[in-house]
XYZ file of C-alpha atoms in Angstrom:
706
model
C -53.807 -95.591 248.876
C -56.515 -94.404 251.263
C -58.629 -97.444 250.435
C -55.732 -99.735 251.344
C -55.409 -98.112 254.757
C -59.138 -98.566 255.282
C -58.790 -102.284 254.625
C -56.021 -102.496 257.206
C -58.276 -100.839 259.767
C -60.785 -103.646 259.229
C -58.264 -106.276 260.256
C -58.302 -107.638 263.801
C -55.008 -107.370 265.660
C -54.722 -111.132 266.173
C -54.942 -111.977 262.496
C -52.159 -112.486 259.983
C -51.924 -111.779 256.287
C -50.962 -115.007 254.598
C -50.351 -114.098 250.981
C -50.629 -111.452 248.336
C -52.118 -112.064 244.902
C -51.777 -109.278 242.389
C -50.345 -108.277 239.021
C -49.150 -105.411 236.848
C -48.721 -101.980 238.522
C -50.863 -103.118 241.456
C -48.080 -105.457 242.565
C -45.604 -102.856 243.914
C -48.443 -101.135 245.778
C -49.141 -104.239 247.838
C -45.497 -105.063 248.318
C -44.796 -101.495 249.409
C -47.441 -101.813 252.127
C -46.593 -105.352 253.154
C -45.221 -104.041 256.454
C -48.578 -102.431 257.205
C -50.324 -105.778 256.924
C -47.661 -107.604 258.909
C -47.860 -105.048 261.701
C -51.352 -106.231 262.554
C -50.670 -109.974 262.426
C -49.436 -112.745 264.720
C -48.647 -116.437 264.111
C -48.945 -117.954 260.633
C -51.065 -120.768 262.035
C -53.923 -118.326 262.631
C -56.605 -117.948 259.968
C -55.494 -115.283 257.492
C -57.434 -112.091 257.149
C -56.543 -111.336 253.567
C -56.828 -114.646 251.796
C -56.866 -113.689 248.136
C -56.361 -110.542 246.130
C -57.881 -110.239 242.684
C -56.744 -107.695 240.105
C -58.253 -106.910 236.740
C -55.916 -106.437 233.831
C -55.590 -102.997 232.283
C -56.448 -102.975 228.560
C -57.321 -100.381 225.981
C -61.027 -101.262 226.189
C -61.561 -100.326 229.824
C -63.445 -97.759 231.841
C -62.710 -96.220 235.269
C -63.528 -98.449 238.179
C -63.331 -97.913 241.911
C -61.744 -100.769 243.890
C -64.166 -102.506 246.230
C -64.019 -105.390 248.732
C -66.124 -108.466 248.013
C -67.154 -111.653 249.820
C -66.776 -110.183 253.308
C -67.677 -112.760 255.963
C -67.789 -112.507 259.793
C -65.077 -115.109 260.418
C -62.814 -113.873 257.638
C -62.993 -110.112 257.423
C -61.607 -109.901 253.921
C -61.934 -113.187 252.062
C -61.437 -111.826 248.559
C -60.568 -108.356 247.408
C -61.052 -107.058 243.896
C -59.021 -104.150 242.585
C -58.537 -102.803 239.108
C -55.671 -100.366 238.914
C -57.965 -97.760 237.427
C -60.040 -99.482 234.801
C -62.598 -102.211 234.245
C -61.772 -104.384 231.238
C -63.585 -106.480 228.697
C -64.672 -109.560 230.684
C -63.708 -111.760 227.754
C -60.045 -110.799 228.213
C -59.898 -110.009 231.931
C -57.098 -111.039 234.218
C -58.113 -112.817 237.405
C -55.626 -113.756 240.080
C -56.848 -116.146 242.729
C -55.537 -119.227 244.470
C -56.047 -121.346 247.566
C -54.582 -120.693 251.008
C -51.351 -122.499 250.163
C -50.626 -120.260 247.188
C -49.578 -123.126 244.918
C -49.387 -121.003 241.765
C -46.923 -118.176 241.149
C -48.703 -115.174 242.698
C -47.399 -112.827 240.030
C -48.720 -114.842 237.074
C -51.966 -113.333 235.689
C -54.866 -115.698 235.136
C -56.293 -114.585 231.817
C -59.426 -115.839 230.113
C -60.157 -116.277 226.435
C -63.634 -115.781 225.053
C -65.480 -118.851 223.889
C -63.705 -119.929 220.662
C -65.217 -119.597 217.218
C -66.577 -122.785 215.659
C -66.817 -123.376 211.883
C -69.881 -124.787 210.151
C -70.425 -128.538 210.574
C -68.045 -128.750 213.537
C -68.040 -129.064 217.310
C -65.509 -127.906 219.889
C -64.589 -129.256 223.311
C -62.525 -127.370 225.896
C -59.964 -128.868 228.239
C -61.034 -126.236 230.784
C -64.535 -124.777 230.624
C -63.288 -121.538 232.216
C -61.088 -120.933 229.127
C -58.110 -119.710 231.129
C -54.593 -119.463 229.697
C -53.422 -122.817 228.417
C -56.918 -124.145 227.722
C -57.007 -126.314 224.607
C -59.963 -126.159 222.228
C -60.305 -129.370 220.210
C -62.395 -129.452 217.043
C -64.187 -132.377 215.421
C -66.278 -132.379 212.250
C -69.766 -133.753 211.773
C -70.059 -137.155 210.117
C -69.259 -136.973 206.421
C -67.074 -133.874 206.715
C -63.300 -133.700 206.742
C -61.226 -131.373 208.884
C -58.529 -129.252 207.274
C -56.044 -127.258 209.300
C -55.112 -127.793 212.924
C -57.742 -129.437 215.096
C -56.673 -127.605 218.262
C -56.305 -124.012 219.416
C -54.661 -122.856 222.635
C -55.658 -119.921 224.830
C -52.558 -117.717 224.794
C -51.009 -115.573 227.497
C -52.726 -112.462 226.143
C -56.203 -113.932 226.408
C -56.480 -114.707 222.696
C -56.813 -118.049 220.926
C -53.633 -118.920 219.055
C -53.962 -120.252 215.530
C -56.702 -120.339 212.912
C -59.909 -122.296 213.295
C -60.080 -125.361 211.029
C -62.350 -125.947 208.056
C -64.887 -128.783 207.842
C -65.876 -129.517 204.262
C -67.477 -132.198 202.139
C -66.445 -133.262 198.646
C -68.744 -131.513 196.156
C -66.929 -132.818 193.058
C -67.803 -136.490 193.564
C -69.296 -137.951 190.362
C -69.977 -134.524 188.860
C -69.483 -134.065 185.077
C -65.787 -133.883 184.184
C -63.848 -133.052 181.042
C -60.231 -132.720 179.954
C -58.144 -131.409 177.084
C -57.670 -134.880 175.474
C -58.108 -138.547 176.445
C -55.858 -141.552 175.818
C -55.426 -145.134 177.059
C -58.747 -145.342 178.875
C -57.947 -142.336 181.032
C -61.426 -140.842 180.890
C -61.984 -137.550 182.720
C -64.621 -139.225 184.914
C -61.933 -141.354 186.577
C -60.717 -138.169 188.261
C -63.713 -137.853 190.588
C -65.204 -141.344 190.850
C -64.168 -141.901 194.457
C -61.492 -144.478 193.604
C -58.298 -143.396 195.402
C -56.135 -146.081 193.803
C -52.905 -144.678 192.354
C -52.530 -147.429 189.746
C -54.114 -146.531 186.442
C -54.468 -149.895 184.691
C -56.260 -148.090 181.895
C -59.418 -147.488 183.937
C -58.709 -145.859 187.280
C -57.024 -142.523 186.538
C -57.330 -139.809 183.936
C -54.761 -139.351 181.210
C -54.293 -136.838 178.406
C -52.061 -136.821 175.392
C -48.631 -135.355 175.776
C -49.459 -131.793 174.823
C -48.837 -128.188 175.761
C -50.494 -127.136 179.045
C -52.970 -130.044 179.397
C -55.961 -129.484 181.670
C -58.737 -131.284 183.550
C -62.033 -129.726 184.643
C -64.988 -130.648 186.842
C -68.389 -128.986 186.561
C -69.863 -128.684 190.059
C -73.227 -127.860 188.394
C -73.702 -124.833 190.672
C -71.375 -122.305 192.296
C -69.834 -123.412 195.585
C -67.560 -121.610 198.006
C -64.425 -123.697 197.486
C -61.726 -123.674 200.148
C -59.713 -126.871 199.617
C -58.756 -128.975 196.584
C -57.109 -132.346 197.200
C -55.274 -134.182 194.422
C -54.193 -137.842 194.359
C -51.369 -138.337 191.878
C -50.688 -141.359 189.751
C -48.206 -143.872 191.101
C -45.307 -145.477 189.363
C -44.294 -146.194 186.894
C -43.142 -144.504 183.773
C -45.649 -141.646 183.649
C -44.522 -138.055 183.828
C -45.138 -136.629 187.349
C -47.187 -133.479 187.826
C -45.264 -130.228 187.734
C -46.097 -126.521 187.736
C -49.738 -127.317 188.413
C -52.231 -124.486 188.668
C -55.710 -124.740 190.231
C -58.401 -122.204 189.380
C -61.994 -121.858 190.579
C -64.585 -119.750 188.783
C -67.646 -119.571 186.580
C -66.032 -119.598 183.144
C -66.151 -123.032 181.520
C -63.863 -122.174 178.610
C -61.493 -119.336 179.487
C -59.398 -120.848 182.254
C -57.336 -117.755 182.969
C -60.440 -115.701 183.722
C -61.126 -117.808 186.780
C -59.439 -116.782 190.059
C -56.334 -118.664 191.115
C -56.789 -120.972 194.099
C -53.306 -122.479 194.283
C -50.107 -122.899 192.280
C -47.340 -125.410 192.880
C -44.140 -124.369 191.057
C -42.406 -127.699 191.187
C -42.841 -131.444 190.837
C -45.371 -133.367 192.915
C -44.338 -136.816 194.039
C -45.928 -139.820 192.409
C -48.622 -141.803 194.180
C -49.358 -139.280 196.940
C -52.324 -137.188 197.979
C -51.610 -133.467 198.227
C -53.914 -130.852 199.693
C -54.122 -127.344 198.258
C -55.790 -124.648 200.363
C -57.056 -121.546 198.606
C -55.774 -118.300 200.093
C -59.434 -117.380 200.461
C -62.662 -119.170 199.698
C -63.437 -118.882 195.980
C -66.989 -119.094 194.679
C -67.320 -120.865 191.357
C -68.949 -123.687 189.391
C -65.836 -124.954 187.621
C -62.562 -126.213 189.055
C -59.624 -126.421 186.630
C -56.290 -128.175 187.060
C -53.647 -127.363 184.460
C -49.939 -127.962 183.917
C -49.099 -124.380 182.986
C -46.456 -123.976 180.291
C -45.577 -127.670 180.458
C -45.247 -129.958 177.477
C -46.492 -133.267 178.791
C -49.390 -135.502 179.826
C -51.751 -134.815 182.718
C -52.851 -137.869 184.701
C -54.926 -137.612 187.880
C -56.248 -140.466 189.987
C -58.643 -138.419 192.115
C -59.594 -134.785 192.577
C -61.681 -133.794 195.580
C -63.162 -130.326 196.006
C -64.260 -129.354 199.497
C -66.898 -126.795 200.420
C -69.325 -126.176 203.273
C -72.408 -125.072 201.346
C -73.554 -128.623 200.582
C -74.397 -131.251 203.161
C -72.703 -134.622 203.263
C -74.434 -137.848 202.258
C -74.329 -138.913 205.916
C -77.059 -136.340 206.507
C -79.244 -138.242 204.033
C -79.179 -141.537 205.926
C -82.503 -141.657 207.751
C -83.687 -144.424 210.046
C -83.991 -147.679 208.131
C -81.553 -146.746 205.377
C -79.312 -149.762 204.624
C -75.639 -149.376 205.522
C -74.645 -150.041 201.907
C -77.183 -147.606 200.448
C -75.918 -145.705 197.396
C -76.554 -142.110 198.497
C -75.862 -138.767 196.864
C -76.553 -135.155 197.786
C -76.949 -132.148 195.541
C -78.598 -128.766 195.771
C -79.992 -129.410 199.267
C -81.640 -132.658 198.131
C -80.874 -136.268 199.047
C -80.897 -139.067 196.485
C -80.714 -142.827 196.922
C -79.911 -144.886 193.819
C -81.519 -148.268 194.460
C -79.639 -150.331 191.871
C -79.056 -153.608 193.733
C -82.660 -154.793 193.615
C -85.834 -154.302 191.630
C -89.536 -153.788 192.180
C -92.759 -152.409 190.758
C -93.630 -148.733 190.632
C -95.729 -149.003 193.783
C -93.084 -151.029 195.620
C -90.524 -148.387 194.729
C -92.767 -145.601 196.061
C -93.413 -147.511 199.273
C -89.667 -147.953 199.802
C -88.950 -144.257 199.258
C -91.824 -142.981 201.371
C -90.749 -145.168 204.275
C -87.533 -143.108 204.281
C -89.241 -139.731 204.307
C -89.224 -139.105 200.568
C -90.693 -140.323 197.286
C -89.595 -141.382 193.833
C -87.398 -138.756 192.193
C -89.536 -136.019 190.669
C -89.620 -132.365 189.673
C -86.582 -132.405 187.368
C -85.953 -128.671 187.571
C -82.811 -126.681 186.888
C -79.571 -128.669 186.784
C -80.881 -131.504 188.957
C -81.617 -133.764 185.922
C -77.997 -133.357 184.794
C -76.786 -134.488 188.210
C -79.162 -137.478 188.227
C -78.382 -138.616 184.694
C -74.638 -138.198 185.172
C -74.814 -140.386 188.280
C -76.839 -143.018 186.423
C -74.333 -143.057 183.590
C -71.479 -143.653 186.040
C -73.400 -146.611 187.525
C -74.484 -148.013 184.177
C -72.173 -151.030 184.270
C -73.625 -152.081 187.641
C -77.272 -152.041 186.589
C -79.103 -155.311 185.979
C -81.580 -153.382 183.868
C -81.273 -149.989 182.269
C -84.851 -149.050 183.092
C -85.137 -146.928 186.252
C -88.398 -145.731 187.806
C -89.011 -142.006 188.276
C -91.984 -140.415 190.035
C -94.278 -139.631 187.095
C -97.633 -141.229 186.119
C -100.340 -140.686 183.544
C -103.772 -139.759 184.792
C -105.909 -142.934 185.113
C -108.428 -142.239 182.329
C -107.703 -144.167 179.129
C -108.056 -141.052 177.015
C -106.029 -138.892 179.389
C -102.886 -137.276 178.045
C -101.731 -135.488 181.207
C -98.741 -136.770 183.146
C -98.231 -135.788 186.753
C -95.386 -136.000 189.207
C -95.986 -137.971 192.386
C -96.422 -134.691 194.293
C -99.443 -133.844 192.093
C -97.759 -131.236 189.896
C -98.259 -131.469 186.130
C -95.179 -132.511 184.165
C -94.388 -129.455 182.066
C -91.391 -130.540 179.983
C -91.151 -134.318 179.638
C -87.978 -135.686 178.039
C -89.503 -138.498 175.970
C -87.351 -140.754 173.881
C -88.035 -141.389 170.221
C -91.583 -142.693 169.543
C -92.517 -142.259 173.189
C -94.919 -142.353 174.886
C -96.699 -145.052 172.910
C -98.931 -146.486 175.682
C -98.581 -150.047 174.380
C -101.768 -152.051 175.060
C -103.139 -149.018 176.911
C -101.362 -150.093 180.102
C -98.150 -148.065 180.069
C -98.994 -145.430 182.646
C -95.647 -145.085 184.457
C -92.306 -143.567 183.434
C -88.744 -144.856 183.481
C -85.380 -143.431 182.526
C -84.177 -145.628 179.673
C -80.405 -146.153 179.537
C -80.760 -147.652 176.088
C -82.193 -144.356 174.858
C -79.593 -142.083 176.461
C -81.630 -141.920 179.678
C -84.594 -140.325 177.924
C -88.106 -141.125 179.122
C -90.080 -144.244 178.251
C -93.606 -145.188 179.321
C -93.987 -148.723 180.692
C -96.474 -150.771 182.655
C -96.499 -149.908 186.349
C -96.467 -153.601 187.373
C -93.010 -154.434 186.047
C -91.386 -155.766 189.206
C -87.689 -155.924 188.360
C -86.804 -152.264 187.700
C -84.428 -150.099 189.742
C -85.441 -146.699 191.106
C -84.191 -143.423 192.585
C -85.516 -141.954 195.834
C -85.573 -138.224 196.505
C -85.937 -136.557 199.909
C -85.040 -133.549 201.994
C -82.465 -133.862 204.780
C -84.122 -134.487 208.160
C -81.735 -132.272 210.094
C -79.099 -129.539 209.867
C -75.416 -129.755 210.640
C -73.717 -128.165 213.605
C -74.176 -124.377 213.327
C -71.155 -122.128 213.101
C -70.480 -119.356 215.586
C -68.022 -116.527 215.939
C -65.678 -115.985 218.859
C -67.232 -114.949 222.161
C -70.733 -116.121 221.220
C -72.567 -118.997 222.854
C -75.377 -121.090 221.387
C -78.439 -122.090 223.399
C -80.313 -125.100 222.032
C -79.136 -128.494 220.859
C -81.899 -129.661 218.512
C -80.876 -129.940 214.856
C -84.066 -131.270 213.238
C -85.728 -129.221 210.516
C -87.863 -126.474 212.071
C -85.929 -126.248 215.331
C -84.326 -122.985 216.434
C -81.189 -121.981 218.279
C -80.361 -118.760 220.084
C -77.075 -116.883 220.278
C -76.048 -115.020 223.423
C -73.111 -112.760 224.199
C -71.027 -112.450 227.366
C -71.973 -109.816 229.897
C -71.107 -106.360 228.632
C -71.266 -107.321 224.953
C -73.736 -106.287 222.263
C -75.116 -108.852 219.821
C -74.915 -107.755 216.180
C -77.032 -109.746 213.743
C -79.842 -112.250 214.071
C -80.267 -113.590 217.598
C -82.085 -116.745 216.479
C -81.542 -119.108 213.560
C -83.863 -121.807 212.230
C -83.013 -125.172 210.680
C -84.640 -124.857 207.275
C -85.891 -127.574 204.941
C -82.758 -127.079 202.836
C -80.709 -128.616 205.644
C -78.979 -125.327 206.431
C -79.439 -122.745 209.170
C -81.144 -119.482 208.301
C -79.292 -116.162 208.277
C -75.660 -115.726 209.280
C -74.201 -116.165 212.760
C -74.162 -112.945 214.796
C -71.139 -111.298 216.383
C -70.559 -109.949 219.861
C -69.024 -106.511 220.391
C -67.778 -105.246 223.730
C -69.546 -101.993 224.603
C -68.805 -99.634 227.495
C -71.031 -96.587 227.924
C -68.641 -95.075 230.445
C -69.449 -93.337 233.724
C -72.573 -91.223 234.055
C -72.289 -87.517 234.970
C -73.064 -86.764 238.589
C -76.635 -85.967 239.595
C -76.994 -82.716 241.515
C -78.916 -83.240 244.753
C -79.211 -86.959 244.049
C -77.416 -90.303 243.731
C -76.819 -92.812 240.913
C -76.788 -96.555 241.648
C -75.218 -98.999 239.165
C -77.250 -102.145 239.795
C -74.450 -104.507 238.714
C -71.496 -102.220 239.476
C -70.636 -101.882 235.787
C -71.145 -99.511 232.875
C -70.973 -102.006 230.014
C -73.690 -103.116 227.598
C -76.962 -103.939 229.343
C -75.943 -102.278 232.619
C -78.723 -100.497 234.517
C -78.397 -97.242 236.437
C -81.070 -96.052 238.875
C -81.486 -92.400 239.883
C -82.761 -91.141 243.246
C -82.959 -87.661 244.773
C -82.014 -86.360 248.186
C -84.635 -85.464 250.779
C -86.941 -82.581 249.806
C -86.054 -83.106 246.122
C -88.147 -84.735 243.433
C -86.806 -86.575 240.377
C -87.893 -85.176 237.031
C -87.087 -87.383 234.031
C -85.919 -90.980 233.625
C -85.605 -92.941 236.861
C -83.582 -95.722 235.165
C -81.185 -95.731 232.224
C -79.626 -98.627 230.340
C -76.307 -98.923 228.518
C -77.461 -99.426 224.938
C -76.155 -100.836 221.675
C -74.351 -97.714 220.534
C -72.401 -97.321 223.757
C -74.856 -94.611 224.813
C -77.016 -94.532 227.913
C -80.733 -94.617 227.117
C -82.990 -91.674 227.848
C -81.682 -88.416 229.264
C -80.096 -87.260 232.467
C -82.883 -86.442 234.958
C -82.980 -83.534 237.417
C -83.528 -83.356 241.154
C -85.688 -80.299 241.819
C -86.509 -78.852 245.211
C -90.062 -79.915 246.111
C -90.834 -77.843 249.300
C -92.887 -74.704 248.730
C -93.001 -71.665 251.080
C -96.217 -70.470 252.713
C -98.687 -69.515 249.987
C -99.106 -65.753 249.409
C -101.694 -63.964 251.558
C -104.654 -62.204 249.980
C -106.220 -59.062 251.490
C -109.773 -59.848 252.437
C -109.249 -63.530 251.709
C -108.686 -66.853 253.410
C -106.406 -69.768 252.320
C -106.515 -73.473 253.226
C -103.511 -75.729 252.308
C -103.145 -79.519 252.125
C -99.376 -79.355 252.597
C -96.247 -77.757 251.213
C -94.700 -80.630 249.200
C -94.955 -80.921 245.453
C -98.539 -81.695 244.534
C -100.059 -79.991 247.571
C -102.770 -77.338 246.999
C -103.713 -73.966 248.442
C -107.448 -73.117 248.173
C -108.491 -69.442 248.442
C -111.835 -67.915 249.484
C -112.893 -64.316 250.266
C -114.412 -62.751 253.363
C -117.931 -61.336 253.347
C -118.199 -58.345 251.098
C -115.282 -59.441 248.972
C -115.266 -61.045 245.539
C -112.475 -63.446 244.390
C -110.825 -62.668 241.067
C -108.384 -65.248 239.573
C -107.683 -68.935 240.279
C -108.961 -70.080 243.621
C -106.506 -73.055 243.785
C -102.697 -72.971 243.547
C -100.497 -76.110 243.347
C -97.031 -76.647 244.805
C -94.857 -77.426 241.790
C -91.547 -79.269 241.647
C -88.903 -76.623 242.103
C -90.489 -75.190 245.247
C -92.891 -72.639 243.748
C -96.658 -72.290 243.770
C -98.232 -72.492 240.341
C -99.909 -69.494 238.767
C -100.647 -66.152 240.423
C -102.398 -65.594 243.733
C -106.020 -64.363 243.352
C -107.464 -61.061 244.650
C -110.403 -60.340 246.974
C -112.046 -57.034 246.107
C -114.487 -55.187 248.449
C -117.890 -54.445 246.786
C -120.584 -52.018 248.196
C -123.756 -51.157 246.254
C -124.714 -48.319 248.605
C -128.105 -47.719 250.152
C -130.871 -48.664 247.741
C -133.055 -45.797 246.476
C -136.079 -44.797 248.531
C -139.525 -44.854 246.896
C -142.579 -42.649 247.425
C -145.386 -44.239 249.361
C -143.101 -47.125 250.214
C -140.092 -48.400 252.165
C -136.946 -50.479 251.552
C -135.568 -52.876 254.141
C -131.991 -54.290 254.164
C -132.386 -57.907 255.245
C -128.953 -58.309 256.845
C -128.372 -54.634 257.453
C -125.561 -54.413 254.862
C -125.139 -53.040 251.384
C -122.143 -55.130 250.332
C -122.117 -57.819 247.673
C -124.790 -60.415 248.272
C -126.879 -58.122 250.483
C -130.647 -58.112 249.949
C -133.051 -55.183 249.916
C -136.831 -55.690 250.035
C -139.327 -53.024 248.940
C -142.873 -52.654 250.319
C -145.722 -50.125 249.658
C -148.137 -48.331 252.015
C -151.755 -49.337 252.273
C -153.845 -48.676 249.190
C -150.679 -48.835 247.032
C -149.300 -51.697 245.068
C -145.701 -52.385 244.059
C -144.744 -52.048 240.409
C -141.413 -53.730 239.554
C -139.095 -56.237 241.361
C -139.559 -56.125 245.099
C -136.265 -57.918 245.974
C -132.869 -56.499 245.030
C -129.411 -58.088 245.483
C -126.069 -56.347 245.538
C -124.009 -57.816 242.663
C -120.223 -58.104 242.350
C -120.355 -55.206 239.863
C -121.405 -52.928 242.764
C -124.956 -52.468 241.512
C -128.327 -53.608 242.732
C -129.704 -56.385 240.615
C -132.876 -54.657 239.372
C -134.332 -51.219 238.655
C -135.957 -49.419 241.559
C -139.694 -50.280 241.781
C -142.555 -47.803 242.494
C -145.751 -47.710 244.543
C -148.971 -46.889 242.650
C -152.319 -45.777 244.144
C -155.399 -47.996 243.991
C -158.533 -46.257 242.466
C -162.134 -47.522 242.928
C -165.041 -46.240 240.823
C -168.636 -46.407 242.134
C -171.580 -46.135 239.675
C -174.819 -44.593 241.032
C -178.013 -46.304 239.924
C -181.048 -44.316 238.847
């Protein structure tokens, strides 16, 4: 406990230790040395020296840590002290013990923190304490149009973990989808099982009913596979009908072989009459068909409502844009919004104007299973229609002879579903298309000016729901409109795995999947010989930075900074501190040396004395490690000897020497001229530069005249 004694030495003799705050195996250490602290104190009324002690909890995901004092101030020598028994822990589950001067809370109770709780899709969470300490309650609420299943609260437990399972926010994807059953009697059509009417009294038109038969069943076609988590069943009320018993719920993609579909839930008993019972699948099951069957029972199956909840479809509340009437008849399917305008009528152009004012257009495209969804919804509303002609977004090209029909988005209609004898273009004015309920909702061409027809609007959702996130992640960004982005961040020391950003797409859903955060500790770095390592944030977890520096007369070779990376490995490589002071450069016989210094990078320049020639590099550099680069040069003495004498002439040494660079000049006597090079230079090869010249006599001939 050398560090503890050092703290005591910092304390002034007229100060008093007021309280101790610690936990785990650090507790007996402080209590054991309580007398040391008291020995330096006086009255309790004086300002305490040690106000708070903070200890970090020891976990299995920790790395060595040296205790250190923090928040030291001149008027309170030790305001807060931080000590981890031996290890630094995951900040998301750390234990922090701190309190005010009065010590209101039990000093031995650890103050743990939970990471930020996970949030399911289409939900929000609020915390009773933003610090997420033990006892904090996380309360969940679903977006409009979604229902919450499970508990709506989680509590931060004593171990720094959220207790309980996060809830599920789903929307009913079975509403008004095509339904079927084994048999039908007494007006108990299969469609009554998902029409939205929660009444438990049948009256021959509100609930489904089959014959009394062996293992009767009911089925809904969701038209596309959904990830189903919850199925909710409303049973028929009294009186006289056989209650449901031994019911089995399956979800899958087989429309005929029930037993091939995975089992969602099974209730081996009798369900009370006139109640709503929720069945939660053990795991989310992906399938297009949901079956309910009384397995092995001889009896009649009667259901008043079946609701199937999933998250991979948005609720109709998302379809209500500005200006949409409160009583609008909305539907959502396959990431598309629909409004069935069946309470009023208008012309083709009036219908388009209405739809476009709400961000869409008349229903068009008719691809995949969308027409089935649209026609099934029209059929269910058939008894409410004032006319069975409903505008869709298709028109014939304006020329009288034209035969091409186009959707309102400009695309050519590829597969029109014309009724019998259609299109007939009566009077040459029928250039618009309706769905004709009298023809089984097949197409009919009519005049575009008919002003009493209903219509269907089609649009994309203007925004996305609340994005989901996993535990310990935080979302930056609050915009939910299509095209906006959000960013996920992790707590300090954690690595983000997955996509950091997500975009609200035109489908009304966020791109990609939410990322996760993983605690990463790279551990301590090996010591640096002849240097020091500085942890910039006093930690070794993900994102931590370590700077290297060398002692005096040493130079760093390698990375000056390393970072704790994704794989729990420090980036780069361990550098070296190499000695950077060179000795005096080697002497050269017959030479001179001039140096710029003796540190790394300095140079030593060599030159030779007169008569000497330099062989080798004339410049050496002081390298890291304390050695001069290369090999010292040599200065060799060179003498060409006395130049040869010539007849009838003389040779003169200009500087009186015969060493390298010396000059000899030849001259001839009178009446002689020089043949050859008159100037010779002593070369570094020890020879005169040219052959010896000669002196030749001048001859004159005189001719005697007669």
